[in-house]
Amino acid sequence: MSEPANTTPIAPKWYDDPSHPLYLHHSDQPGMILVAQSLNQENYHIWSHAMLMALTTKNKDGFVDGTITRPPASSEAETKQWTRCNILVKGWILNTISPKIAESVMYNDTAYELCEELKEHFSHTNSVHLFQIEQEIHDCIQGGTSIGEYYTKLKSLWDTRDALCLLPHCGGNAAKELQEYQQKQRTIKFLMGLNGIYTAARGKFLLMEPLPTVNKVYSLIVQDEKQRAVSSQTTGKMPEAAAFAARDNRPQYSHKNHVPRNPHLKCD
């Protein structure tokens, strides 16, 4: 029996490494939708943030920020793999924008060029939209909603406003003071919109030094709301319990002591 011929093991391709930006998983398909919200004329900042997070988890953010460029033509295998990834990223982006917008950008050669065109069209701050958001924040009150619904709506408006109008970058104590000022303004706005039943709690928070963050205030208000709900349930059961006790404590009369009415007694 002849000895088997010596075989050289095939070296794994460099793009088979999951940490490599050109790596493709078998589940990576062009039809995937990475973010739930589609890009329209008014939500570019929110959409771009969500898309960047999704691409980063796929290790493909370099295709939209320009750090992963087309390889030289001399590297045929790497160029083909880069082309596959580039087309895949373009497909993911086009899947999450409205059809009318997609028609105007789909012929860009690279995902980077596509994203740059979208940025040029929609990234500029829309003063009218910003005005509308600020107006909604100003008018936002609890009303007939729960604490959770009120806070969620207000938090969504704040996030949208921050995406449209970013805070200036600064370092040192200035950054800390700016963040504390923003948190203080949010806490005050949240307290202002609460219903009247929270007047006492609002006063206690305003007397605290330093003023707690809006997240802390929300957590404490939720606890207070739950306590009110438990108290109202307990109060609602008290009359029924008292009536039951009253029925048990009524004097019992025996039929033996009952004097029947005289059937022959008549009124003139």
Tab-separated table of C-alpha atoms in Angstrom:
chain	number	residue	atom	x	y	z
A	1	MET	CA	0.000	0.000	0.000
A	2	SER	CA	1.488	3.305	-1.085
A	3	GLU	CA	2.004	6.123	1.364
A	4	PRO	CA	-0.297	9.140	0.989
A	5	ALA	CA	1.194	12.094	-0.783
A	6	ASN	CA	2.231	15.030	1.328
A	7	THR	CA	-0.439	17.761	1.212
A	8	THR	CA	0.028	21.359	2.162
A	9	PRO	CA	-2.841	22.726	4.252
A	10	ILE	CA	-4.685	25.583	2.624
A	11	ALA	CA	-3.992	28.802	4.481
A	12	PRO	CA	-7.171	30.564	5.575
A	13	LYS	CA	-8.001	33.734	3.679
A	14	TRP	CA	-7.364	36.919	5.598
A	15	TYR	CA	-10.997	37.997	5.142
A	16	ASP	CA	-12.238	34.820	6.849
A	17	ASP	CA	-11.302	36.457	10.140
A	18	PRO	CA	-14.535	37.828	11.729
A	19	SER	CA	-12.619	40.850	13.021
A	20	HIS	CA	-11.580	41.874	9.500
A	21	PRO	CA	-13.745	44.616	7.923
A	22	LEU	CA	-14.010	42.627	4.681
A	23	TYR	CA	-15.365	39.557	6.459
A	24	LEU	CA	-18.847	38.477	5.375
A	25	HIS	CA	-21.056	36.248	7.486
A	26	HIS	CA	-23.393	33.818	5.738
A	27	SER	CA	-26.343	35.737	7.199
A	28	ASP	CA	-25.241	39.036	5.606
A	29	GLN	CA	-27.723	39.449	2.773
A	30	PRO	CA	-28.507	42.508	0.576
A	31	GLY	CA	-32.165	42.443	1.602
A	32	MET	CA	-31.470	42.924	5.312
A	33	ILE	CA	-33.015	45.968	7.016
A	34	LEU	CA	-30.612	47.201	9.675
A	35	VAL	CA	-32.731	50.017	11.128
A	36	ALA	CA	-36.482	50.161	11.559
A	37	GLN	CA	-36.965	53.835	10.738
A	38	SER	CA	-36.691	54.841	7.075
A	39	LEU	CA	-34.926	58.034	6.067
A	40	ASN	CA	-37.221	60.870	5.046
A	41	GLN	CA	-36.928	64.625	4.676
A	42	GLU	CA	-36.949	65.348	8.418
A	43	ASN	CA	-35.173	62.561	10.335
A	44	TYR	CA	-31.678	62.445	8.813
A	45	HIS	CA	-29.790	62.946	12.096
A	46	ILE	CA	-31.691	60.192	13.910
A	47	TRP	CA	-31.499	57.855	10.919
A	48	SER	CA	-27.770	58.394	10.338
A	49	HIS	CA	-27.006	57.759	14.008
A	50	ALA	CA	-28.991	54.510	13.981
A	51	MET	CA	-27.427	53.392	10.692
A	52	LEU	CA	-23.903	54.090	11.920
A	53	MET	CA	-24.525	51.995	15.050
A	54	ALA	CA	-25.852	49.122	12.929
A	55	LEU	CA	-22.905	49.239	10.517
A	56	THR	CA	-20.452	49.424	13.399
A	57	THR	CA	-21.817	46.185	14.857
A	58	LYS	CA	-21.237	44.638	11.425
A	59	ASN	CA	-17.696	46.087	11.364
A	60	LYS	CA	-18.612	47.939	8.162
A	61	ASP	CA	-18.617	51.556	9.402
A	62	GLY	CA	-15.375	52.163	7.499
A	63	PHE	CA	-17.281	51.897	4.223
A	64	VAL	CA	-19.326	55.014	5.044
A	65	ASP	CA	-16.718	57.141	6.801
A	66	GLY	CA	-14.119	56.699	4.049
A	67	THR	CA	-11.505	54.778	6.056
A	68	ILE	CA	-11.900	51.552	4.047
A	69	THR	CA	-11.007	52.500	0.482
A	70	ARG	CA	-10.872	50.464	-2.685
A	71	PRO	CA	-7.756	48.240	-2.761
A	72	PRO	CA	-5.237	48.605	-5.581
A	73	ALA	CA	-6.080	46.772	-8.795
A	74	SER	CA	-3.022	44.571	-8.380
A	75	SER	CA	-4.721	42.797	-5.474
A	76	GLU	CA	-7.460	41.028	-7.397
A	77	ALA	CA	-8.809	38.862	-4.538
A	78	GLU	CA	-8.961	41.756	-2.106
A	79	THR	CA	-10.599	44.016	-4.692
A	80	LYS	CA	-13.329	41.453	-5.354
A	81	GLN	CA	-14.008	41.024	-1.668
A	82	TRP	CA	-14.093	44.792	-1.139
A	83	THR	CA	-16.553	45.146	-4.030
A	84	ARG	CA	-18.858	42.545	-2.469
A	85	CYS	CA	-18.818	44.341	0.861
A	86	ASN	CA	-19.321	47.754	-0.753
A	87	ILE	CA	-22.362	46.577	-2.706
A	88	LEU	CA	-23.749	44.913	0.406
A	89	VAL	CA	-23.427	48.097	2.481
A	90	LYS	CA	-25.028	50.133	-0.313
A	91	GLY	CA	-27.949	47.700	-0.334
A	92	TRP	CA	-28.399	47.978	3.431
A	93	ILE	CA	-28.512	51.767	3.172
A	94	LEU	CA	-30.928	51.819	0.225
A	95	ASN	CA	-33.238	49.429	2.104
A	96	THR	CA	-33.748	52.029	4.824
A	97	ILE	CA	-34.494	55.162	2.804
A	98	SER	CA	-37.693	56.164	1.055
A	99	PRO	CA	-38.021	55.077	-2.595
A	100	LYS	CA	-37.948	58.636	-3.935
A	101	ILE	CA	-34.701	59.419	-2.111
A	102	ALA	CA	-33.228	56.057	-3.137
A	103	GLU	CA	-33.797	56.823	-6.814
A	104	SER	CA	-31.613	59.923	-6.564
A	105	VAL	CA	-28.602	58.296	-4.879
A	106	MET	CA	-28.566	54.633	-5.882
A	107	TYR	CA	-26.118	55.110	-8.770
A	108	ASN	CA	-23.230	56.234	-6.582
A	109	ASP	CA	-20.300	53.845	-6.990
A	110	THR	CA	-19.432	53.514	-3.326
A	111	ALA	CA	-21.304	53.470	-0.050
A	112	TYR	CA	-19.151	56.376	1.078
A	113	GLU	CA	-20.216	58.547	-1.878
A	114	LEU	CA	-23.846	57.582	-1.282
A	115	CYS	CA	-23.681	58.620	2.375
A	116	GLU	CA	-21.870	61.849	1.541
A	117	GLU	CA	-24.619	62.827	-0.881
A	118	LEU	CA	-27.313	62.075	1.689
A	119	LYS	CA	-25.384	64.116	4.238
A	120	GLU	CA	-25.105	67.045	1.842
A	121	HIS	CA	-28.838	66.975	1.126
A	122	PHE	CA	-30.260	66.469	4.611
A	123	SER	CA	-27.708	67.207	7.328
A	124	HIS	CA	-28.211	70.968	7.401
A	125	THR	CA	-30.225	72.083	10.395
A	126	ASN	CA	-33.802	72.827	9.423
A	127	SER	CA	-34.724	75.935	11.406
A	128	VAL	CA	-38.442	75.350	10.890
A	129	HIS	CA	-38.190	71.775	12.181
A	130	LEU	CA	-36.075	72.898	15.127
A	131	PHE	CA	-38.667	75.561	15.946
A	132	GLN	CA	-41.433	72.936	15.901
A	133	ILE	CA	-39.473	70.655	18.246
A	134	GLU	CA	-38.778	73.489	20.681
A	135	GLN	CA	-42.473	74.421	20.621
A	136	GLU	CA	-43.492	70.841	21.383
A	137	ILE	CA	-41.039	70.709	24.290
A	138	HIS	CA	-42.442	73.966	25.658
A	139	ASP	CA	-46.054	72.740	25.385
A	140	CYS	CA	-45.410	69.199	26.648
A	141	ILE	CA	-47.289	68.463	29.887
A	142	GLN	CA	-48.440	65.292	31.611
A	143	GLY	CA	-52.160	65.900	31.222
A	144	GLY	CA	-54.093	62.646	31.049
A	145	THR	CA	-51.058	60.466	30.425
A	146	SER	CA	-49.065	58.399	32.894
A	147	ILE	CA	-45.704	59.498	34.249
A	148	GLY	CA	-43.967	56.997	31.981
A	149	GLU	CA	-45.737	58.206	28.843
A	150	TYR	CA	-45.063	61.842	29.721
A	151	TYR	CA	-41.355	61.229	30.361
A	152	THR	CA	-40.938	59.103	27.214
A	153	LYS	CA	-42.475	61.797	25.015
A	154	LEU	CA	-40.357	64.531	26.568
A	155	LYS	CA	-37.182	62.435	26.316
A	156	SER	CA	-37.873	61.730	22.637
A	157	LEU	CA	-38.276	65.447	21.941
A	158	TRP	CA	-35.034	66.247	23.763
A	159	ASP	CA	-33.131	63.607	21.780
A	160	THR	CA	-34.520	64.913	18.499
A	161	ARG	CA	-33.581	68.478	19.416
A	162	ASP	CA	-30.058	67.404	20.417
A	163	ALA	CA	-29.617	65.586	17.092
A	164	LEU	CA	-30.643	68.712	15.188
A	165	CYS	CA	-28.605	71.107	17.304
A	166	LEU	CA	-25.473	69.589	18.812
A	167	LEU	CA	-23.850	71.092	21.884
A	168	PRO	CA	-20.480	72.748	21.258
A	169	HIS	CA	-17.410	70.668	22.043
A	170	CYS	CA	-15.421	71.875	25.015
A	171	GLY	CA	-13.074	70.354	27.548
A	172	GLY	CA	-12.258	70.556	31.229
A	173	ASN	CA	-14.674	72.136	33.675
A	174	ALA	CA	-16.569	73.879	30.873
A	175	ALA	CA	-17.874	70.571	29.518
A	176	LYS	CA	-18.971	69.463	32.989
A	177	GLU	CA	-20.711	72.772	33.704
A	178	LEU	CA	-22.488	72.699	30.335
A	179	GLN	CA	-23.773	69.176	30.972
A	180	GLU	CA	-24.950	70.098	34.480
A	181	TYR	CA	-26.767	73.136	33.108
A	182	GLN	CA	-28.513	71.004	30.483
A	183	GLN	CA	-29.555	68.433	33.097
A	184	LYS	CA	-30.872	71.180	35.372
A	185	GLN	CA	-32.983	72.668	32.580
A	186	ARG	CA	-34.439	69.254	31.771
A	187	THR	CA	-35.307	68.532	35.388
A	188	ILE	CA	-37.086	71.871	35.752
A	189	LYS	CA	-39.041	71.338	32.523
A	190	PHE	CA	-40.083	67.844	33.620
A	191	LEU	CA	-41.295	69.148	36.985
A	192	MET	CA	-43.168	72.027	35.355
A	193	GLY	CA	-45.250	69.652	33.243
A	194	LEU	CA	-46.391	67.398	36.079
A	195	ASN	CA	-50.023	67.377	37.160
A	196	GLY	CA	-51.172	69.222	40.261
A	197	ILE	CA	-51.250	66.115	42.458
A	198	TYR	CA	-47.436	66.194	42.412
A	199	THR	CA	-47.175	69.746	43.739
A	200	ALA	CA	-45.776	68.623	47.096
A	201	ALA	CA	-43.232	66.318	45.467
A	202	ARG	CA	-42.252	69.077	43.038
A	203	GLY	CA	-41.552	71.421	45.915
A	204	LYS	CA	-39.331	68.874	47.661
A	205	PHE	CA	-37.248	68.333	44.531
A	206	LEU	CA	-36.791	72.064	43.948
A	207	LEU	CA	-35.429	72.461	47.478
A	208	MET	CA	-32.734	69.824	46.909
A	209	GLU	CA	-29.184	71.035	46.405
A	210	PRO	CA	-27.893	70.094	43.937
A	211	LEU	CA	-31.026	69.575	41.873
A	212	PRO	CA	-31.296	65.847	40.996
A	213	THR	CA	-31.111	64.717	37.387
A	214	VAL	CA	-34.308	64.223	35.430
A	215	ASN	CA	-33.755	60.442	35.422
A	216	LYS	CA	-33.573	60.406	39.228
A	217	VAL	CA	-36.654	62.606	39.553
A	218	TYR	CA	-38.554	60.383	37.122
A	219	SER	CA	-37.630	57.273	39.115
A	220	LEU	CA	-38.824	58.812	42.395
A	221	ILE	CA	-42.043	60.137	40.829
A	222	VAL	CA	-42.818	56.667	39.436
A	223	GLN	CA	-42.444	55.227	42.924
A	224	ASP	CA	-44.789	57.911	44.244
A	225	GLU	CA	-47.321	57.129	41.504
A	226	LYS	CA	-47.237	53.413	42.382
A	227	GLN	CA	-47.731	54.242	46.061
A	228	ARG	CA	-50.751	56.373	45.183
A	229	ALA	CA	-52.223	53.523	43.168
A	230	VAL	CA	-51.808	51.094	46.074
A	231	SER	CA	-53.322	53.598	48.504
A	232	SER	CA	-56.337	54.208	46.272
A	233	GLN	CA	-56.953	50.452	45.965
A	234	THR	CA	-56.748	50.051	49.728
A	235	THR	CA	-59.099	52.988	50.286
A	236	GLY	CA	-61.583	51.580	47.806
A	237	LYS	CA	-61.775	48.294	49.707
A	238	MET	CA	-62.373	49.895	53.118
A	239	PRO	CA	-66.099	50.768	52.696
A	240	GLU	CA	-66.868	47.235	51.557
A	241	ALA	CA	-65.007	45.755	54.533
A	242	ALA	CA	-66.758	48.126	56.935
A	243	ALA	CA	-70.168	47.218	55.515
A	244	PHE	CA	-69.375	43.526	55.873
A	245	ALA	CA	-68.372	44.047	59.489
A	246	ALA	CA	-71.526	46.037	60.154
A	247	ARG	CA	-73.672	43.218	58.814
A	248	ASP	CA	-71.914	40.767	61.124
A	249	ASN	CA	-72.439	43.002	64.161
A	250	ARG	CA	-76.187	43.569	63.681
A	251	PRO	CA	-78.330	42.208	66.578
A	252	GLN	CA	-79.944	38.902	65.800
A	253	TYR	CA	-83.656	38.537	66.523
A	254	SER	CA	-85.218	35.169	67.288
A	255	HIS	CA	-88.514	34.123	65.777
A	256	LYS	CA	-89.503	32.886	69.204
A	257	ASN	CA	-89.765	36.440	70.554
A	258	HIS	CA	-91.788	37.690	67.622
A	259	VAL	CA	-95.379	38.648	68.440
A	260	PRO	CA	-97.672	37.950	65.464
A	261	ARG	CA	-100.117	40.590	64.357
A	262	ASN	CA	-103.742	40.097	65.463
A	263	PRO	CA	-105.623	39.143	62.318
A	264	HIS	CA	-108.900	40.358	63.842
A	265	LEU	CA	-107.609	43.849	64.583
A	266	LYS	CA	-109.148	46.370	62.210
A	267	CYS	CA	-108.737	50.098	61.850
A	268	ASP	CA	-111.839	52.218	61.769
